[in-house]
mmCIF file of C-alpha atoms in Angstrom:
data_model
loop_
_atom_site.group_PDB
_atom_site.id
_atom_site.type_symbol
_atom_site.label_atom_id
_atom_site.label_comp_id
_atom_site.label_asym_id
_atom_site.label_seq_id
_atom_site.Cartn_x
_atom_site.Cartn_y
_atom_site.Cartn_z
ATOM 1 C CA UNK A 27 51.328 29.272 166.573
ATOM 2 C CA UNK A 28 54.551 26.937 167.036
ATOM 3 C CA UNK A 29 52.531 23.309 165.901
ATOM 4 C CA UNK A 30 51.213 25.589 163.236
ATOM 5 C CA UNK A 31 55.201 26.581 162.006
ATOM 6 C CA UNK A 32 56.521 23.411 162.679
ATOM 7 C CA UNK A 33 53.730 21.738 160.154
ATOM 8 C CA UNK A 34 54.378 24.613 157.422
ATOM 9 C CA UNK A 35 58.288 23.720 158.408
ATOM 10 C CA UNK A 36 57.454 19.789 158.083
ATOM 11 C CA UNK A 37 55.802 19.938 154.697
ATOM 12 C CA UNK A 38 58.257 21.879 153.218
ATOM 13 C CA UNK A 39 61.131 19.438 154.455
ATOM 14 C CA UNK A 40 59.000 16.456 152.700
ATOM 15 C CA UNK A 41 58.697 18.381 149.523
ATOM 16 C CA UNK A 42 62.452 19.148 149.402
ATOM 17 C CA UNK A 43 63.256 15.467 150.165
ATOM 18 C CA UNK A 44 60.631 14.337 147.809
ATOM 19 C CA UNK A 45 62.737 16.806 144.808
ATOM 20 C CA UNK A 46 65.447 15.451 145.793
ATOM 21 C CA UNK A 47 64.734 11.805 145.712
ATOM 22 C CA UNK A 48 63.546 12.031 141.863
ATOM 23 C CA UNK A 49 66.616 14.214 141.477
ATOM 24 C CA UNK A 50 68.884 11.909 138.623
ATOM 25 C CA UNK A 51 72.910 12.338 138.803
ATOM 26 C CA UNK A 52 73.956 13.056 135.156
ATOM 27 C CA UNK A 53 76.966 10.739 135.099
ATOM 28 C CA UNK A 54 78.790 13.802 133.730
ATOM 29 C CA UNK A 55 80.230 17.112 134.921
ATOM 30 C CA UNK A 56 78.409 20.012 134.580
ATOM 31 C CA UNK A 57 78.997 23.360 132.691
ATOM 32 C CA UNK A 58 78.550 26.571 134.954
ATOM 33 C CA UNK A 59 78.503 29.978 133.869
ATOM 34 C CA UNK A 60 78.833 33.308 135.888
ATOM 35 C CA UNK A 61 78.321 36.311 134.486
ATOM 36 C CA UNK A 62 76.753 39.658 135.001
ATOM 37 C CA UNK A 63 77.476 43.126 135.654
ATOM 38 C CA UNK A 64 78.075 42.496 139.288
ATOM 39 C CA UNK A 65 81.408 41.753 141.394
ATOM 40 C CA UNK A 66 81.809 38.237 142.251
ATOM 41 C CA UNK A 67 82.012 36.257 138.817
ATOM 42 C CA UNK A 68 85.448 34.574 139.772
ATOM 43 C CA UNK A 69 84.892 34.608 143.261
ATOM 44 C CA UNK A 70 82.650 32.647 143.209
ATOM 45 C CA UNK A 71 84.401 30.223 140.954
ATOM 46 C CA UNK A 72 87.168 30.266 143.277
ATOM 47 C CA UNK A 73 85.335 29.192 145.954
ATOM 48 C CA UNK A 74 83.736 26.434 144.060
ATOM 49 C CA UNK A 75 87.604 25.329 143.654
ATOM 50 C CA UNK A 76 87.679 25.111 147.274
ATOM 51 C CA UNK A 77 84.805 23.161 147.714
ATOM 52 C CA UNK A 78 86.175 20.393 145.032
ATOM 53 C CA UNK A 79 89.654 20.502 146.851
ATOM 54 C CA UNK A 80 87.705 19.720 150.042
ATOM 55 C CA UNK A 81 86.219 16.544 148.003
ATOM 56 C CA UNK A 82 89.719 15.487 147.116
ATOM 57 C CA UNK A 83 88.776 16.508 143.512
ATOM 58 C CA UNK A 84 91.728 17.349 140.627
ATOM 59 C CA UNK A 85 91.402 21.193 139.946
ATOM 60 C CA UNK A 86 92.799 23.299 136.811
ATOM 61 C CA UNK A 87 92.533 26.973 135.913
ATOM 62 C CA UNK A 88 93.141 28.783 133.085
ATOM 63 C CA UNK A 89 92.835 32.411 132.968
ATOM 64 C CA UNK A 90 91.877 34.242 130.136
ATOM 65 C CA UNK A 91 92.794 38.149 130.879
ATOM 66 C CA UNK A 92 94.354 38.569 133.957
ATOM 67 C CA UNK A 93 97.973 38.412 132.908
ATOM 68 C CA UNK A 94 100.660 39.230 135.458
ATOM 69 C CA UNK A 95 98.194 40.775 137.549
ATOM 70 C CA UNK A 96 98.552 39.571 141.592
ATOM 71 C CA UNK A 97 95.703 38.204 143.203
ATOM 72 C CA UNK A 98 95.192 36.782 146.311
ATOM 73 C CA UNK A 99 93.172 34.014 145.308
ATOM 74 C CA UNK A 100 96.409 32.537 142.928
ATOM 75 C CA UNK A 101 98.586 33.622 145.627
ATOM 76 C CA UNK A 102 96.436 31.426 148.093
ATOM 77 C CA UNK A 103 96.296 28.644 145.893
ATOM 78 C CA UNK A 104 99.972 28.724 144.630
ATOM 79 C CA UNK A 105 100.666 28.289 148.855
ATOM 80 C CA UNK A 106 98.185 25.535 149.107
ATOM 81 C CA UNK A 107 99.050 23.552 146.411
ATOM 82 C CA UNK A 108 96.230 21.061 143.951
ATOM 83 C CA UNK A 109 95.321 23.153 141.703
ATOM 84 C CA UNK A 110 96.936 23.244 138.390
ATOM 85 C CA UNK A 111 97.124 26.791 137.050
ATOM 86 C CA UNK A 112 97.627 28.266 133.737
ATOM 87 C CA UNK A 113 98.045 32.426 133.717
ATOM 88 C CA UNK A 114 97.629 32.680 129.882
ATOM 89 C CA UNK A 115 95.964 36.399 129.178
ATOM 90 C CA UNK A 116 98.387 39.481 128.927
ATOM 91 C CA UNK A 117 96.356 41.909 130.981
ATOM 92 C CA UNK A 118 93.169 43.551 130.195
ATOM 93 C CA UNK A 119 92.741 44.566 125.850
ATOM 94 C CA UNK A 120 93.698 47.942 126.989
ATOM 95 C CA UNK A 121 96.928 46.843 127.891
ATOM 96 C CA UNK A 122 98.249 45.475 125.300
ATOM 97 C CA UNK A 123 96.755 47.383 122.504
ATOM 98 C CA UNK A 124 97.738 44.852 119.982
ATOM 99 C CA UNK A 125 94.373 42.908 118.658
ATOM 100 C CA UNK A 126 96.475 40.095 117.072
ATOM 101 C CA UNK A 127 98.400 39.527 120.414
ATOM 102 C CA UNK A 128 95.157 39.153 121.892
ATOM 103 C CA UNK A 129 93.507 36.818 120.142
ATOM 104 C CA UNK A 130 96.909 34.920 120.126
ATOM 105 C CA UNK A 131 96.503 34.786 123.844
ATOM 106 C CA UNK A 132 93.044 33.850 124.022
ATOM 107 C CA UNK A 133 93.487 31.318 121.219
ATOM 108 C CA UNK A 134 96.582 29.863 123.404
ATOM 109 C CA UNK A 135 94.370 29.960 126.568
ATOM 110 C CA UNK A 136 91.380 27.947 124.935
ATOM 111 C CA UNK A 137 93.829 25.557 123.518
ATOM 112 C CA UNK A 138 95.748 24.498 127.003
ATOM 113 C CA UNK A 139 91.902 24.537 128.424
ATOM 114 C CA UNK A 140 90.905 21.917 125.522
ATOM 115 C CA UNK A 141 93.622 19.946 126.463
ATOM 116 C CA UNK A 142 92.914 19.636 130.021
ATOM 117 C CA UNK A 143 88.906 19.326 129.031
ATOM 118 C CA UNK A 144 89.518 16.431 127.073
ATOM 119 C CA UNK A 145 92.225 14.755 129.088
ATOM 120 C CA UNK A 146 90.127 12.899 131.445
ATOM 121 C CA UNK A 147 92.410 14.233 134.822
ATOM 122 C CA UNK A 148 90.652 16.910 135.731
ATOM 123 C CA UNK A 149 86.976 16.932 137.755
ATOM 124 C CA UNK A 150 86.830 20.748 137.844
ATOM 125 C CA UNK A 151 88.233 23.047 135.387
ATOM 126 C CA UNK A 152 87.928 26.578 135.879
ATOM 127 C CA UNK A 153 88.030 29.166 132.331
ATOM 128 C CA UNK A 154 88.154 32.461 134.164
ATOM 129 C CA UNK A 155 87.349 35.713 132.381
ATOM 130 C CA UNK A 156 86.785 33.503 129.335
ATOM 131 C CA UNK A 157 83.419 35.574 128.665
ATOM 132 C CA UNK A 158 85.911 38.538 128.598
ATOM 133 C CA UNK A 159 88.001 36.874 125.045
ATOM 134 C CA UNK A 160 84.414 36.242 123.665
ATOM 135 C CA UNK A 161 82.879 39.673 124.222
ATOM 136 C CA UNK A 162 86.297 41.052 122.230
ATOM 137 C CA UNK A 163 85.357 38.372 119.681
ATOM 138 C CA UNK A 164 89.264 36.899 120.336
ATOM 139 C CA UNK A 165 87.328 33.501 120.492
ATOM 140 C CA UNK A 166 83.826 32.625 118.884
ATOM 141 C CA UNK A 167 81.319 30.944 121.149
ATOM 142 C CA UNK A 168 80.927 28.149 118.671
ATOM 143 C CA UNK A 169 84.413 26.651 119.295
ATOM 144 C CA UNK A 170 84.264 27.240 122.733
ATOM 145 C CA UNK A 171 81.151 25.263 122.975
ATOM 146 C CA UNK A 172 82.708 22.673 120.694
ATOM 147 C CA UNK A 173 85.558 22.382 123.270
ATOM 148 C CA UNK A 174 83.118 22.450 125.869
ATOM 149 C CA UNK A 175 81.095 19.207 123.946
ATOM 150 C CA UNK A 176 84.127 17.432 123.727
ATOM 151 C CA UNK A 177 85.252 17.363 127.312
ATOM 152 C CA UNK A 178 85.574 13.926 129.381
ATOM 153 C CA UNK A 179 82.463 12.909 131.160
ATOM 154 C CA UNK A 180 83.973 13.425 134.325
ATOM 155 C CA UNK A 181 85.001 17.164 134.031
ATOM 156 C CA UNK A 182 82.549 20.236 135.056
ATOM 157 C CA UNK A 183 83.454 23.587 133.921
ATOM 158 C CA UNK A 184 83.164 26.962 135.433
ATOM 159 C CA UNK A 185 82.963 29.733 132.565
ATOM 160 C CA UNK A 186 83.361 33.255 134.492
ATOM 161 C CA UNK A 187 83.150 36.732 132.584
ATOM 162 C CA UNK A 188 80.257 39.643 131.706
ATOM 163 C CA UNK A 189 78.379 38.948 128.985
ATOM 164 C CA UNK A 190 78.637 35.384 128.320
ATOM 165 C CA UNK A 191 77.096 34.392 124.946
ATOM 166 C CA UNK A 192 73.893 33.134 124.390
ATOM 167 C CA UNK A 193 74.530 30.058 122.877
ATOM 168 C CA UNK A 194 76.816 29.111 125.731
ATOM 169 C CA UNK A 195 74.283 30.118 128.452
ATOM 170 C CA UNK A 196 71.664 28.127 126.635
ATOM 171 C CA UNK A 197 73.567 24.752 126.641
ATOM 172 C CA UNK A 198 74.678 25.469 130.232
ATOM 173 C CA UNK A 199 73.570 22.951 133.234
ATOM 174 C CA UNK A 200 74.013 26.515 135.506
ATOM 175 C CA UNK A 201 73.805 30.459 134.557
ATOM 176 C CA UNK A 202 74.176 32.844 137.303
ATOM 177 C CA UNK A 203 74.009 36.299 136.557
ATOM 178 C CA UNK A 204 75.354 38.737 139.278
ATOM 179 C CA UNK A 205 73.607 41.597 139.265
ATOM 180 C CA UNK A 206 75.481 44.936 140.267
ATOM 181 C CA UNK A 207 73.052 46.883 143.285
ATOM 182 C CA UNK A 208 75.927 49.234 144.575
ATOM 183 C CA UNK A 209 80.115 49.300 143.936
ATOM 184 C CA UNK A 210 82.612 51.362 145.627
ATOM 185 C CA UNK A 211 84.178 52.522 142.717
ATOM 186 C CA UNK A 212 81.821 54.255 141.915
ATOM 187 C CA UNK A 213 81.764 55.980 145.062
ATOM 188 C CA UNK A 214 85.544 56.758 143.982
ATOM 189 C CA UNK A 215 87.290 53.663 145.954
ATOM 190 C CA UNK A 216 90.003 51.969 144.824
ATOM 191 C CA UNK A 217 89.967 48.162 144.217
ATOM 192 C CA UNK A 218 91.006 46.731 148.024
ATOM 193 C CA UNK A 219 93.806 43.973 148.152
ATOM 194 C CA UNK A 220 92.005 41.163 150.173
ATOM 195 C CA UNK A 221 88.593 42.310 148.749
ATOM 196 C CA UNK A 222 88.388 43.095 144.894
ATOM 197 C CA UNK A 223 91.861 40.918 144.205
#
């Protein structure tokens, strides 16, 4: 039973080494998009931040909706220091109730992230709740991928939000769609500091 494993376990190691030797770097960062129904979206960007900081990599974010709202994850960040960090949103749609100082927001947002796309300092630039603008039409997905095309060679981008738009999923190197199984708030609990923010 074990030589049997270990040759099942064998083969499969020489096929993944075998994928990964005609694997081809793209001399290019990469666009990533999460997106779904499910927790996790910016999460999961964040930790991608902290994998590029471990590289020694340059790191911006800019996010999209958030506003003044605390998080630990900024909080975190703004302690360790390396990432450069642009707060741009004015809180969730609902908050502000004012379309036109929405889309003024967004547009702002997607104009300091073109900036730091094109600039050529930046190996990982995160556009957090992006998706978000581009659901509420404050942004059109055909000048965000435009801004996207025009970025240096050297800079990947994380796009995090539900319901990111076809056209940017389909010129995407990465789409990961978190799917929602089961959420506490649904059960009635509140978002947890430490957990949800």
């Amino acid at each position: 039973m074990s030589d049997t494993h270990k040759q099942k376990m064998q083969k499969m190691q020489k096929a993944h080494q075998d994928k990964v030797a005609e694997a081809q770097d793209p001399d290019r960062g990469l666009v990533l998009i999460h997106t779904g129904n499910g927790k996790g979206k910016s999460s999961s960007a964040f930790g991608v931040i902290v994998r590029a900081l471990g590289w020694k990599k340059t790191v911006g974010v800019v996010q999209f909706i958030k506003g003044k709202w605390i998080t630990g994850e900024r909080q975190f960040f703004d302690r360790l220091g390396g990432v450069d960090w642009h707060t741009m949103g004015e809180g969730f749609t609902w908050d502000t109730q004012d379309r036109d100082r929405d889309v003024a927001a967004a547009t702002a947002a997607f104009n300091r992230g073109c900036e730091m796309m094109e600039s050529g300092d930046y190996d990982l630039i995160v556009l957090d709740e992006i998706n978000i603008a581009l659901r509420y039409d404050y942004l059109s997905a055909e000048q965000v991928l435009e801004g996207l095309k025009r970025r240096s060679d050297r800079t990947s981008v994380i796009l995090t939000g539900r319901d990111a738009p076809e056209l940017l999923c389909d010129y995407a190197d990465l789409v990961t769609e978190m799917t929602e199984v089961k959420h506490p708030y649904a059960a009635g609990i509140k978002a947890q500091r430490g957990v949800d923010y």
